Tab-separated table of C-alpha atoms in Angstrom:
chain	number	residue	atom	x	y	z
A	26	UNK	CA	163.492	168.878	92.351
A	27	UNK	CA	166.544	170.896	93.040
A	28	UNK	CA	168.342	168.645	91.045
A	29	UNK	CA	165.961	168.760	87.519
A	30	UNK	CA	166.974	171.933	87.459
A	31	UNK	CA	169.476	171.961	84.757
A	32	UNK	CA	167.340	173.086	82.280
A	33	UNK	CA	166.492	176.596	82.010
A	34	UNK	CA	163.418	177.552	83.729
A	35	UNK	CA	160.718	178.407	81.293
A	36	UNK	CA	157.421	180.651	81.932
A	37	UNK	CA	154.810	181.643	79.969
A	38	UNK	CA	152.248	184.407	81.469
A	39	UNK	CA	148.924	184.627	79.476
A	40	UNK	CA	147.392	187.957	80.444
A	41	UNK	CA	144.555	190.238	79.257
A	42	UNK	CA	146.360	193.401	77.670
A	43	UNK	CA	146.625	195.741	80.722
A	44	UNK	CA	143.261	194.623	82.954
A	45	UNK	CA	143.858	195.213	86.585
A	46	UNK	CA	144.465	191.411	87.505
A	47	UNK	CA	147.039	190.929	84.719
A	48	UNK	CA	148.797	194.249	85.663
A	49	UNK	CA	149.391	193.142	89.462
A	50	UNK	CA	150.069	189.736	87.836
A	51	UNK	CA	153.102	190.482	86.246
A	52	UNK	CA	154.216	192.896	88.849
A	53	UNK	CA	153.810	190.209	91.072
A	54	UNK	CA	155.917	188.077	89.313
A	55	UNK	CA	158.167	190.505	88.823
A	56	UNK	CA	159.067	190.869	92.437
A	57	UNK	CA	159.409	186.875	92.721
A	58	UNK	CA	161.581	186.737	90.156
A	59	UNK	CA	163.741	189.640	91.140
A	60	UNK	CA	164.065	187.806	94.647
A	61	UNK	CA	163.899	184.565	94.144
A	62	UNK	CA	165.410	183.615	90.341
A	63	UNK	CA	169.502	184.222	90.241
A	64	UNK	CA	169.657	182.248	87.311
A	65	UNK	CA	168.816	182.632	83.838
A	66	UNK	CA	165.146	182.412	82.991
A	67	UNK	CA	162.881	182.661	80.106
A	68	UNK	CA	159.317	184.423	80.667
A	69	UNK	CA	156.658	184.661	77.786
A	70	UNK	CA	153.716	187.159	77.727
A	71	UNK	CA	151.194	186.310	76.007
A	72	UNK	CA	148.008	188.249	75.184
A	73	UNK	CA	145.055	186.874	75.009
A	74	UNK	CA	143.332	189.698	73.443
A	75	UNK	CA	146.206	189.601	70.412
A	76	UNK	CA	146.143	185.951	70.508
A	77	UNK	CA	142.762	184.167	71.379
A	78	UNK	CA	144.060	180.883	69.241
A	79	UNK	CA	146.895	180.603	71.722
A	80	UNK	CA	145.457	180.436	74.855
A	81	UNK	CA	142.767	177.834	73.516
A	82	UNK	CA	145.612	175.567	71.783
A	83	UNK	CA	147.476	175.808	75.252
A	84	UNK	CA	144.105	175.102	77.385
A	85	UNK	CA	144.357	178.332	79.000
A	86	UNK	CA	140.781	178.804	80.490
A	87	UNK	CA	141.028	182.137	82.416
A	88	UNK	CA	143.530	184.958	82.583
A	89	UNK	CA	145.865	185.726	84.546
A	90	UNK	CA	147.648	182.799	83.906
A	91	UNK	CA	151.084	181.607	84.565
A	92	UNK	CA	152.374	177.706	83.280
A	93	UNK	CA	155.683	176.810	84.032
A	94	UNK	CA	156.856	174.910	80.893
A	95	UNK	CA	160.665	173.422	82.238
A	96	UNK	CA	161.547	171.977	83.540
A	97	UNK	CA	159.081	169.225	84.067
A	98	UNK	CA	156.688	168.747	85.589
A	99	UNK	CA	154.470	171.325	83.524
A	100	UNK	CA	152.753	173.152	86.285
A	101	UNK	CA	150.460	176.566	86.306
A	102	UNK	CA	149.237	179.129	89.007
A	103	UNK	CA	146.365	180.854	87.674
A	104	UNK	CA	145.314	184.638	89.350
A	105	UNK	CA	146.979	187.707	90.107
A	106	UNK	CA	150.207	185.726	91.696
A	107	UNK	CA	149.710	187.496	95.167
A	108	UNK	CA	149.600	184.030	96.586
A	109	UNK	CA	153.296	184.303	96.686
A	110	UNK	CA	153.842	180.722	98.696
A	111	UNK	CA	151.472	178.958	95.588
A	112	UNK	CA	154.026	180.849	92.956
A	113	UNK	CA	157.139	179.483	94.573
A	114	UNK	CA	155.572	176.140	94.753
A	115	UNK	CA	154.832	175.757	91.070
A	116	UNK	CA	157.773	177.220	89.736
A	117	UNK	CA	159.617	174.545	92.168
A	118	UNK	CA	161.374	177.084	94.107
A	119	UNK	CA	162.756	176.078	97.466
A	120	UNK	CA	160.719	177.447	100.515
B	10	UNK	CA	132.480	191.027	95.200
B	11	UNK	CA	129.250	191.696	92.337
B	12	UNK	CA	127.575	188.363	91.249
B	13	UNK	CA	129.839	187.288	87.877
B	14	UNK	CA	127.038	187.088	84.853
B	15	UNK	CA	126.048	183.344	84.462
B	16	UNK	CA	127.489	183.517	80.603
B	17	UNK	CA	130.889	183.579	82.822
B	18	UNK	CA	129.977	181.301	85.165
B	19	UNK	CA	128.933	178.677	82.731
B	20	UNK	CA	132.693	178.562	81.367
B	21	UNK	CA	134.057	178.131	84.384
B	22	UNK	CA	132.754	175.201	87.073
B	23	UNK	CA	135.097	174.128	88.934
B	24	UNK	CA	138.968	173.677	89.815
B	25	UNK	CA	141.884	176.480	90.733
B	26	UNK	CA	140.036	178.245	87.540
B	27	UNK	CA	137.191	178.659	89.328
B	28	UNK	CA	138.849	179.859	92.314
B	29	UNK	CA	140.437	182.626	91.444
B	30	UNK	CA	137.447	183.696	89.825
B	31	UNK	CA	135.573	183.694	92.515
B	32	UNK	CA	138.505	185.722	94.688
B	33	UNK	CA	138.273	188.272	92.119
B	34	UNK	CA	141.575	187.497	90.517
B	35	UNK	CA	140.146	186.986	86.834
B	36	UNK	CA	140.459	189.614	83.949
B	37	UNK	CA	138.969	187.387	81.209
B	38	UNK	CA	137.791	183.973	80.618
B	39	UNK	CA	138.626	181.770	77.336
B	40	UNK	CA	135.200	180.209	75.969
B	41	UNK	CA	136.653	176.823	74.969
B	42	UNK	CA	134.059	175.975	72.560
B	43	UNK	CA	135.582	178.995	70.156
B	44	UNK	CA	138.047	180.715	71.861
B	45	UNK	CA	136.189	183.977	72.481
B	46	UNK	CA	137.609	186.055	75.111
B	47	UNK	CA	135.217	187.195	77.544
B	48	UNK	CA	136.471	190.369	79.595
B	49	UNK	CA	135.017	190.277	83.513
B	50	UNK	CA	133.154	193.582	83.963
B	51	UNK	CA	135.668	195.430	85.837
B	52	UNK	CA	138.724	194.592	83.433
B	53	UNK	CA	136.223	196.214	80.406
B	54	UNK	CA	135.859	198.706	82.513
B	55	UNK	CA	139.877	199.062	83.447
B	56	UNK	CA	140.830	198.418	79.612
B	57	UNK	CA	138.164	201.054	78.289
B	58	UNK	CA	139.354	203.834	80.363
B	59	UNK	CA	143.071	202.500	79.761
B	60	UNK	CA	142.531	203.087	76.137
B	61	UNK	CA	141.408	206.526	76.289
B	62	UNK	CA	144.266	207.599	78.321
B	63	UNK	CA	147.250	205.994	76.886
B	64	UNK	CA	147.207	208.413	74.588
B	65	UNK	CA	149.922	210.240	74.770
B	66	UNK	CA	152.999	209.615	71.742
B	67	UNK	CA	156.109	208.991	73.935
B	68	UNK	CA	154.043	205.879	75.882
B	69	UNK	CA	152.645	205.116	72.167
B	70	UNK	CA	155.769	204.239	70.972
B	71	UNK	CA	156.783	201.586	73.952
B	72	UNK	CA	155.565	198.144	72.890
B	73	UNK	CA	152.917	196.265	73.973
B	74	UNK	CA	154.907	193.903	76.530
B	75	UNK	CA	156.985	196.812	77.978
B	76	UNK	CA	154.105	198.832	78.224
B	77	UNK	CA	152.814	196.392	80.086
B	78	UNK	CA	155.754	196.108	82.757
B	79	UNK	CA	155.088	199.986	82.617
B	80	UNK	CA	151.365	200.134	83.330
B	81	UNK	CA	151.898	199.429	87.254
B	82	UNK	CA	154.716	201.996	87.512
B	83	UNK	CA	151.808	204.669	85.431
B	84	UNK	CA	149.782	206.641	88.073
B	85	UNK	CA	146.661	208.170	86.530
B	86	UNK	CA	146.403	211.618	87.490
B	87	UNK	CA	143.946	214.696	86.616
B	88	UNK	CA	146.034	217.932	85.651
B	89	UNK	CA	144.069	221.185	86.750
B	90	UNK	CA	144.202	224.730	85.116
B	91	UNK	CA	146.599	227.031	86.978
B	92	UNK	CA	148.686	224.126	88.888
B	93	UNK	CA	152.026	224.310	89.086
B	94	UNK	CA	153.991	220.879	88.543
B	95	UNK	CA	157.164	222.525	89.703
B	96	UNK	CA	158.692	225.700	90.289
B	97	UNK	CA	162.291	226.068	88.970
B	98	UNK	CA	164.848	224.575	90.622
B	99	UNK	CA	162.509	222.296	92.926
B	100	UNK	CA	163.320	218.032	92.643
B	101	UNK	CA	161.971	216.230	90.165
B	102	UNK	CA	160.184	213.621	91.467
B	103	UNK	CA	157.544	212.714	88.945
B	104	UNK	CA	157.871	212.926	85.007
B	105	UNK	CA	153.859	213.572	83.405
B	106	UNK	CA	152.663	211.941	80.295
B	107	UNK	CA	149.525	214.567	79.625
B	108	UNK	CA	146.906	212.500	77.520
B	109	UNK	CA	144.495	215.801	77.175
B	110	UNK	CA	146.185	217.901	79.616
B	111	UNK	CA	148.444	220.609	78.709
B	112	UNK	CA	151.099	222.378	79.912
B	113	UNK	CA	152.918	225.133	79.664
B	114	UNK	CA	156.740	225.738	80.516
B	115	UNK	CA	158.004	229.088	82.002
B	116	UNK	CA	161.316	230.805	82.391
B	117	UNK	CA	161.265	232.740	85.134
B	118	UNK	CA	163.007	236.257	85.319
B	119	UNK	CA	163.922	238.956	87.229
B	120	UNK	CA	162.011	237.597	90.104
B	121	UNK	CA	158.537	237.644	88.866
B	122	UNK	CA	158.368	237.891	84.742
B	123	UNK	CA	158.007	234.322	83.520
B	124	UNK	CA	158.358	233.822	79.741
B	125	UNK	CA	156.914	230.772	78.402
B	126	UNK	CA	159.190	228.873	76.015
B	127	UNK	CA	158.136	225.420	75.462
B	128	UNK	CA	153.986	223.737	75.558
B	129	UNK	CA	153.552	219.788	76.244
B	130	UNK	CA	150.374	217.648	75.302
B	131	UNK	CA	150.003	214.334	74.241
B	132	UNK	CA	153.123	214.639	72.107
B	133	UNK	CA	155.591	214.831	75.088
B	134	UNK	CA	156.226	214.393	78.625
B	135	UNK	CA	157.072	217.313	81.525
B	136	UNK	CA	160.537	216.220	83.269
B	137	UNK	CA	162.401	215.533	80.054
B	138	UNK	CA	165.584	217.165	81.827
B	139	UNK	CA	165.665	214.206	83.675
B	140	UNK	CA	166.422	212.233	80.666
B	141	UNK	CA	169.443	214.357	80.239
B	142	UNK	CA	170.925	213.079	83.712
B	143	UNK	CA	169.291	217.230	85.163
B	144	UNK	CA	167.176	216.275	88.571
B	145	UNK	CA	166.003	219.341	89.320
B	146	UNK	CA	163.534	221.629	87.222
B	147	UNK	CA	165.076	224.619	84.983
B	148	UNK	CA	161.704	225.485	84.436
B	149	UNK	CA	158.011	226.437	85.997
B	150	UNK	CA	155.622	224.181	84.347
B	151	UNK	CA	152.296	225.248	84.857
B	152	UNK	CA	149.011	223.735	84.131
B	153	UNK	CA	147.463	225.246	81.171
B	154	UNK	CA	144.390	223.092	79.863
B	155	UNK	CA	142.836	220.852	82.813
B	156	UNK	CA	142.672	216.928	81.777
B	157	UNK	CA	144.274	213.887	82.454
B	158	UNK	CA	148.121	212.598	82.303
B	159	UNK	CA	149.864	209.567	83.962
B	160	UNK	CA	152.453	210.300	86.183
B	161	UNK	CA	155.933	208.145	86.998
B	162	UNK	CA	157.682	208.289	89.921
B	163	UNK	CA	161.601	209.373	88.687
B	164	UNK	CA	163.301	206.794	89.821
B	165	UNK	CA	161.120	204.287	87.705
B	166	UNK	CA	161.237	206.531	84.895
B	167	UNK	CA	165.318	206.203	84.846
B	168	UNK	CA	164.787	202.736	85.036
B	169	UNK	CA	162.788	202.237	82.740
B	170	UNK	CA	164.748	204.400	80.364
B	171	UNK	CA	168.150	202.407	80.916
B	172	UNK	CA	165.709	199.511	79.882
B	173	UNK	CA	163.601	200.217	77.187
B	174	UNK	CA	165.422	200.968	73.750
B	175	UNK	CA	162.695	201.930	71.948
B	176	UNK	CA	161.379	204.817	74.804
B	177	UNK	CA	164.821	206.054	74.892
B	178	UNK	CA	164.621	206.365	71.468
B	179	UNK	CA	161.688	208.424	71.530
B	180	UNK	CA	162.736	210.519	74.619
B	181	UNK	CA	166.192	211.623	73.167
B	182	UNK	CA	163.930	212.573	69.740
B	183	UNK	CA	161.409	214.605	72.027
B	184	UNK	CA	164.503	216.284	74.195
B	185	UNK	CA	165.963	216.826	70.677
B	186	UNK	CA	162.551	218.413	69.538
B	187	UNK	CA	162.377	220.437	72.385
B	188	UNK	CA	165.659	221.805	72.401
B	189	UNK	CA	164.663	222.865	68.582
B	190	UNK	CA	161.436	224.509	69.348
B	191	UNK	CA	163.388	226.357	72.318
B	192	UNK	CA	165.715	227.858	69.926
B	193	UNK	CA	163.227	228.549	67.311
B	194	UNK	CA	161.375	230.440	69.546
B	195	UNK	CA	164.390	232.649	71.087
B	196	UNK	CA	164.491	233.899	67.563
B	197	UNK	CA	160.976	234.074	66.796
B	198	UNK	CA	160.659	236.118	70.092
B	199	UNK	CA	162.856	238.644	68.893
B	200	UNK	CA	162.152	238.952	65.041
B	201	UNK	CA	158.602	238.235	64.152
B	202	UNK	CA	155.573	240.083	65.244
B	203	UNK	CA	153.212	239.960	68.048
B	204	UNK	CA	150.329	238.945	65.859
B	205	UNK	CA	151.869	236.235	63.970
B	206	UNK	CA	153.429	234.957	67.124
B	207	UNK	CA	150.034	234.659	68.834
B	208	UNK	CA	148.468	232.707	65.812
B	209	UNK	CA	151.499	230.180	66.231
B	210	UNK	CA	151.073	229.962	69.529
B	211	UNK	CA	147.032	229.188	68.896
B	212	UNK	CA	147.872	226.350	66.536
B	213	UNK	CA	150.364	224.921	68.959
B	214	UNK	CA	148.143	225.037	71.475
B	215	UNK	CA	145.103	223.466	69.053
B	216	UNK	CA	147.507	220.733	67.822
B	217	UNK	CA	147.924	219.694	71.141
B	218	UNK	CA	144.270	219.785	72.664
B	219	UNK	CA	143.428	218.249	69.967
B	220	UNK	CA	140.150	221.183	69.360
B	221	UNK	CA	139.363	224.548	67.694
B	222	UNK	CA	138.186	225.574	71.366
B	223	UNK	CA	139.997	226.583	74.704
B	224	UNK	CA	140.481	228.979	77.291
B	225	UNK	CA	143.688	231.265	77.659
B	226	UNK	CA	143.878	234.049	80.163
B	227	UNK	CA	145.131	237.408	78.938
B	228	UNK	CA	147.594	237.725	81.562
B	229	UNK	CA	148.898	234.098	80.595
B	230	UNK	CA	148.960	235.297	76.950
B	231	UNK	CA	151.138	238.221	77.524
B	232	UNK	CA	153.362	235.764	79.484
B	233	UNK	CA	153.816	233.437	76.576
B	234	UNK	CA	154.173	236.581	74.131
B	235	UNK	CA	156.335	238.152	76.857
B	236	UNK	CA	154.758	241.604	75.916
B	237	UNK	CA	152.284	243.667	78.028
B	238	UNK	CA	148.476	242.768	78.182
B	239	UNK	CA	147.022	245.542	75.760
B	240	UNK	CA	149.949	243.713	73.372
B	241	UNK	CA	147.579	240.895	73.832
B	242	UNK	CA	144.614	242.722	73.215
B	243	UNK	CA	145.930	244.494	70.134
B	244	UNK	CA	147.094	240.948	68.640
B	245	UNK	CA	144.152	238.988	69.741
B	246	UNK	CA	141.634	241.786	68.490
B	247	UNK	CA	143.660	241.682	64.576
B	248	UNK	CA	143.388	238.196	64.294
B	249	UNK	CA	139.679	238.388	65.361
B	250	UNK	CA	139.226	241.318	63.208
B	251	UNK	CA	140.428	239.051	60.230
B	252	UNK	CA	137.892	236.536	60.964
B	253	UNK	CA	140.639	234.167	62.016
B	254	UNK	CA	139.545	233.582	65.809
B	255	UNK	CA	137.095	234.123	67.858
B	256	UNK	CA	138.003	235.483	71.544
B	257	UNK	CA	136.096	236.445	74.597
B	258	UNK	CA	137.211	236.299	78.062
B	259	UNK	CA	139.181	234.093	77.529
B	260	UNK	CA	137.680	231.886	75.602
B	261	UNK	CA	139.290	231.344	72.153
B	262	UNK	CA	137.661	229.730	69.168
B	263	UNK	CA	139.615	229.200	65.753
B	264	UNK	CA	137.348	230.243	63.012
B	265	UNK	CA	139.733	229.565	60.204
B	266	UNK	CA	142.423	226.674	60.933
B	267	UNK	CA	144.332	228.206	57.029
B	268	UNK	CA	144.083	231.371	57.497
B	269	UNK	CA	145.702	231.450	61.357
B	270	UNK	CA	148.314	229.252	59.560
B	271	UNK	CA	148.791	231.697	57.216
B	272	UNK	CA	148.851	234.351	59.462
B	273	UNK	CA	151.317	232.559	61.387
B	274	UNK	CA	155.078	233.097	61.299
B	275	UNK	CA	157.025	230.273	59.550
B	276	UNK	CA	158.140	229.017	63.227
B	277	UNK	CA	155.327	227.264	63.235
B	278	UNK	CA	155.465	224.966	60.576
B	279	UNK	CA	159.351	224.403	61.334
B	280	UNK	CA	158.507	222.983	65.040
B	281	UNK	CA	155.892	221.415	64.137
B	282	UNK	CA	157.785	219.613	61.534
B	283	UNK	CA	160.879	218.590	64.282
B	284	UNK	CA	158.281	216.879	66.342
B	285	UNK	CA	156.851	214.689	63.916
């Protein structure tokens, strides 16, 4: 998996504007990222409340929300992200 | 946790979805069949209350997604009549964004006099001399209409500052502001009358509560006039007399909004005219 990683490392975090889960979600993800990420990386919020259409073209069924779109494989975490271990393990990020 | 309404539950069946709901991690839910959002009780709740409070200019101006990076830093906070924030020359270690609260800033002389010389509401922020690289406070800034205000610690704040463009933007334009109404007001102090000062400092005070209706003391009047308290009662009881206000005990109601502006020296209009 190390290996795939070539590409840059794309997220996209569907949220509810600034409901409690979806606040602690991206401060949770924050943190990871700030630890764990020393490269480059490309993170998406998106709104549901903006943009409804979004979330139902991407098959987003709940918010928070967070897919991983690169590299492959596509994966998601979906929650507040305080299940650090899960959120490393998606975003294919050594133990 | 509260049973979830079955409209909810109905969306959601099974899988890591259905989870998380269940541990309480869910704001909203997508309705696949249209793509209504449905907000979980608790985040209406959360987002209803947000929108009341973020009310206040400076935060208005940071966009949505950096808001949103700012919202966990944002400590909700109730402001109460008569508390001090900080005396000067104490740390700052919180910068206020009043949504209804108000509050008043004092110079302090000769041991005891204070003058006021500057008023935030929902148009500014208390702690702007951080901004300007200053950590401790120049000023007393003292609670003068009880409400609500988020509060960030100062070390976020500068963070947050070096970050955002657009909230730098509007904090140099408020310290600007500021700095303006500070000056305006060393000359208005001096020059203009005691009456005409009071009525500015009435529609300052109304602009930023937001209503016609509030409660001064005298004593904190003669501070902000930086006269004696039958000054106060001499001024207060001429715009009264003009059926401009009404005020008793404390309790001030503005009668005629024109008139007071009218009444008012031109300092008013000029201040007003920096912030916007």
């Amino acid at each position: 998996m190390a290996r795939a990683n070539n590409k840059t490392l794309r997220l996209r975090l569907y949220v509810a504007g600034g409901a409690p889960n979806s606040v602690r979600a991206i401060a949770n993800l924050a943190a990871i990222c700030k630890e764990h990420l020393q490269t480059a990386f490309k993170l998406e919020i998106v709104d549901v409340l903006q943009f409804p259409l979004r979330a139902l073209a991407d098959g987003v069924l709940v918010t928070p929300h967070l897919a991983k779109l690169s590299p492959s494989p596509a994966t998601k975490v979906v929650g507040n992200l305080s299940d650090r271990g899960s959120v490393l393990l998606a975003l294919g990020i050594g133990k | 946790m509260s049973a979830l309404p079955s409209s909810i539950l109905r969306l959601v069946k099974d899988g890591p979805e259905r989870r998380a709901l269940d541990a309480g991690e869910v704001d909203a839910v997508i309705d696949a069949a249209n793509g209504n959002v449905v907000l979980l009780p608790l985040a209406k709740r959360a987002l209803s209350r947000a929108a009341s409070s973020a009310a206040n200019s400076l935060l208005a101006a940071v966009p949505r997604q950096d808001y949103q990076r700012l919202l966990p830093e944002l400590e909700p906070v109730t402001l109460t009549y008569g508390e001090v924030l900080y005396q000067p020359g104490q740390r700052l270690r919180h910068v206020y964004f009043p949504s209804d609260a108000h509050v008043s800033m004092l110079v302090v002389v000769d041991g005891g006099k204070a003058l006021e010389v500057g008023l935030v509401g929902r148009e500014g922020m208390v702690g702007i001399a951080l901004a300007l690289g200053v950590e401790h406070s120049p000023v007393r800034a003292l609670v003068q209409g009880t409400g609500t205000a988020l509060r960030m610690q100062s070390g976020a704040f500068l963070e947050e500052l070096a970050r955002c463009a657009p909230l730098q933007r509007e904090v140099h334009r408020y310290a600007y502001a500021k700095l303006a109404q500070a000056r305006q007001t060393a000359a208005c102090n001096r020059y203009h009358l005691v009456e005409s000062r009071l009525a500015r400092w009435l529609l300052m005070t109304r602009d930023r509560v937001r209503s016609d209706r509030f409660h001064l003391t005298h004593e904190f009047l003669a501070d902000v006039l930086g006269v004696r308290r039958v000054g106060v009662t001499n001024a207060a009881g001429d715009l009264q007399r003009r059926k401009l206000i009404a005020y008793r005990r404390g309790d001030i109601t503005i009668l005629d909004r024109s008139g007071l502006e009218a009444a008012s020296c031109p300092c008013y209009g000029i201040v007003r005219n920096l912030a916007s």
